[in-house]
XYZ file of C-alpha atoms in Angstrom:
195
model
C 57.963 214.852 176.995
C 61.673 215.758 176.519
C 64.137 213.629 174.863
C 66.025 213.010 178.399
C 62.926 212.156 180.130
C 62.152 209.404 177.590
C 61.590 206.018 179.219
C 62.852 204.392 176.153
C 59.757 201.922 175.968
C 57.088 201.427 173.527
C 56.084 205.409 173.808
C 59.364 206.181 172.242
C 59.299 207.049 168.625
C 62.161 204.728 167.872
C 60.429 201.685 169.390
C 58.479 201.230 165.879
C 61.518 200.567 164.039
C 62.842 197.050 163.921
C 66.418 198.022 163.356
C 66.938 200.727 165.911
C 67.400 200.412 169.424
C 66.184 202.975 172.171
C 69.054 202.008 174.366
C 71.950 202.794 171.600
C 74.186 205.783 171.735
C 72.138 207.847 169.223
C 68.670 207.496 171.042
C 68.648 211.476 171.961
C 69.369 212.416 168.496
C 66.954 210.272 166.682
C 64.104 210.555 169.313
C 64.655 214.396 168.830
C 64.681 214.285 164.919
C 61.487 211.777 164.888
C 59.629 213.786 167.293
C 60.071 216.965 165.328
C 59.503 215.644 161.952
C 63.075 216.259 160.823
C 63.559 212.697 159.875
C 61.190 209.878 158.940
C 61.716 205.969 158.636
C 63.391 204.913 155.317
C 60.494 202.307 155.547
C 57.388 201.906 157.620
C 59.575 199.693 160.078
C 63.190 200.551 159.397
C 65.207 203.629 160.449
C 68.728 202.454 158.991
C 70.538 204.134 161.673
C 74.083 203.230 160.268
C 72.973 204.052 156.465
C 74.760 206.954 154.708
C 72.915 210.130 154.768
C 72.386 211.451 151.429
C 72.819 215.034 150.275
C 69.318 215.039 149.224
C 68.187 213.936 152.823
C 70.140 216.690 154.401
C 68.542 219.202 152.268
C 65.232 217.800 153.112
C 65.839 217.684 156.977
C 66.832 221.328 157.066
C 63.623 222.278 154.798
C 61.542 220.646 157.507
C 63.488 222.446 160.022
C 62.677 225.682 158.318
C 58.569 224.442 158.259
C 58.891 223.781 154.677
C 58.485 227.269 153.416
C 57.011 227.801 150.157
C 59.696 227.936 147.317
C 59.577 230.275 144.116
C 61.476 229.780 140.973
C 62.970 226.634 139.507
C 65.519 224.077 140.772
C 68.894 225.099 139.466
C 70.063 221.488 139.700
C 69.556 219.292 136.469
C 69.792 216.094 138.450
C 67.202 216.889 141.050
C 63.841 215.386 139.602
C 60.930 217.596 139.563
C 58.413 216.664 142.464
C 61.170 214.484 144.131
C 61.213 214.561 147.850
C 63.860 217.125 147.848
C 62.983 219.015 144.970
C 61.629 222.190 146.970
C 64.182 221.611 149.689
C 67.185 221.842 147.307
C 65.740 224.620 145.310
C 65.095 226.678 148.375
C 68.681 225.952 149.930
C 70.328 226.884 146.521
C 68.356 230.083 146.478
C 69.692 230.966 150.078
C 73.109 230.149 149.460
C 72.798 227.115 151.836
C 73.854 224.291 149.373
C 75.966 224.512 146.099
C 76.302 222.169 143.316
C 79.568 220.693 142.003
C 81.630 222.147 139.071
C 79.262 220.126 136.713
C 76.280 222.028 138.085
C 74.711 218.728 139.650
C 73.657 218.684 143.128
C 74.138 214.790 143.370
C 71.109 214.331 145.791
C 71.758 210.385 146.116
C 75.332 210.898 147.032
C 76.275 210.049 150.410
C 77.250 213.095 152.310
C 80.798 213.609 154.237
C 81.105 214.763 157.787
C 82.747 218.120 156.366
C 80.061 218.484 153.722
C 77.691 218.348 156.835
C 79.502 220.866 158.340
C 79.714 223.386 155.692
C 75.872 223.073 155.106
C 75.387 223.657 158.547
C 77.638 226.401 158.707
C 75.911 228.310 155.628
C 72.418 227.397 157.195
C 73.439 229.172 160.518
C 74.594 232.190 158.406
C 71.473 232.231 156.799
C 69.567 232.250 159.905
C 71.801 235.333 161.148
C 73.471 233.363 163.723
C 77.145 234.279 164.947
C 79.515 231.863 163.287
C 82.704 233.747 163.886
C 85.194 231.397 165.729
C 88.354 233.120 167.183
C 89.926 229.871 168.749
C 91.431 227.120 166.443
C 89.218 224.095 167.478
C 90.894 221.460 165.122
C 94.351 221.146 166.240
C 93.593 218.559 168.968
C 92.633 215.953 166.088
C 95.181 213.916 164.426
C 93.385 214.208 161.169
C 92.620 218.012 161.186
C 95.084 218.153 158.001
C 92.387 216.156 156.286
C 89.624 218.703 156.239
C 89.347 219.997 152.818
C 90.043 223.811 152.296
C 86.568 224.758 151.805
C 85.510 223.062 154.879
C 88.108 224.353 157.348
C 86.028 227.513 158.696
C 82.823 225.467 158.790
C 84.452 222.512 160.702
C 86.349 224.752 162.972
C 82.897 226.484 163.944
C 80.928 223.121 164.176
C 83.406 221.603 166.820
C 83.902 224.904 168.590
C 80.003 225.130 168.969
C 79.816 221.644 169.825
C 77.475 220.783 166.958
C 80.159 218.274 165.562
C 81.990 216.057 167.932
C 84.918 213.827 167.061
C 84.803 210.238 166.254
C 87.090 207.361 167.829
C 89.187 208.092 164.673
C 89.334 211.902 165.051
C 87.209 214.528 163.033
C 86.754 211.835 160.130
C 86.020 214.697 157.872
C 85.947 212.615 154.466
C 83.862 209.738 156.463
C 80.351 209.331 155.508
C 77.772 210.756 158.049
C 75.403 207.956 158.992
C 71.697 208.880 159.653
C 72.337 208.259 163.371
C 75.155 210.854 163.346
C 73.370 213.426 161.408
C 70.430 212.967 164.147
C 72.774 213.708 166.628
C 74.123 216.699 164.915
C 71.004 218.140 164.179
C 70.087 217.850 167.778
C 73.181 219.392 168.960
C 72.599 222.479 166.410
C 68.934 222.853 167.638
C 70.003 222.927 171.208
C 73.091 225.359 170.657
C 70.787 227.925 168.641
């Protein structure tokens, strides 16, 4: 029943989506996330693998990874609607230092997440889980666009690349590029396999 043993036929969880292919590069990651309930379709029959992943979606996925624990206290972000799909997820992640808001205090759940924001959130999640995030090697120098990584995300991106959680794209690290749903699925699977 493992991802790699999948026959990629009608038993594959991807097969119910008209806009996703079981033979695509993202098969393993998306299969893993669907099977483990970390991701769901955007609609009943669409997955939208190339659509941007939002900040709210990331919070919700990590919340599902944690088993959706009870959240006490209110949500610190004024722009996350009470009772919305990412309300408990963002409240819990903020309480545990996994996500932070912008200077304005907003979380901006509908905003597309960048690859470096994804690295930073996973880095803080790994620290919250008590995982070793110390990185001695410099893992970014082999990427031509390493200088584009924002200061807040350098340690996180260095860790994520070194741990094999985030891989480069055709254009390098692409830290400010939007992370698609297919990319995030792959990143979450890499994270799970590593830790």
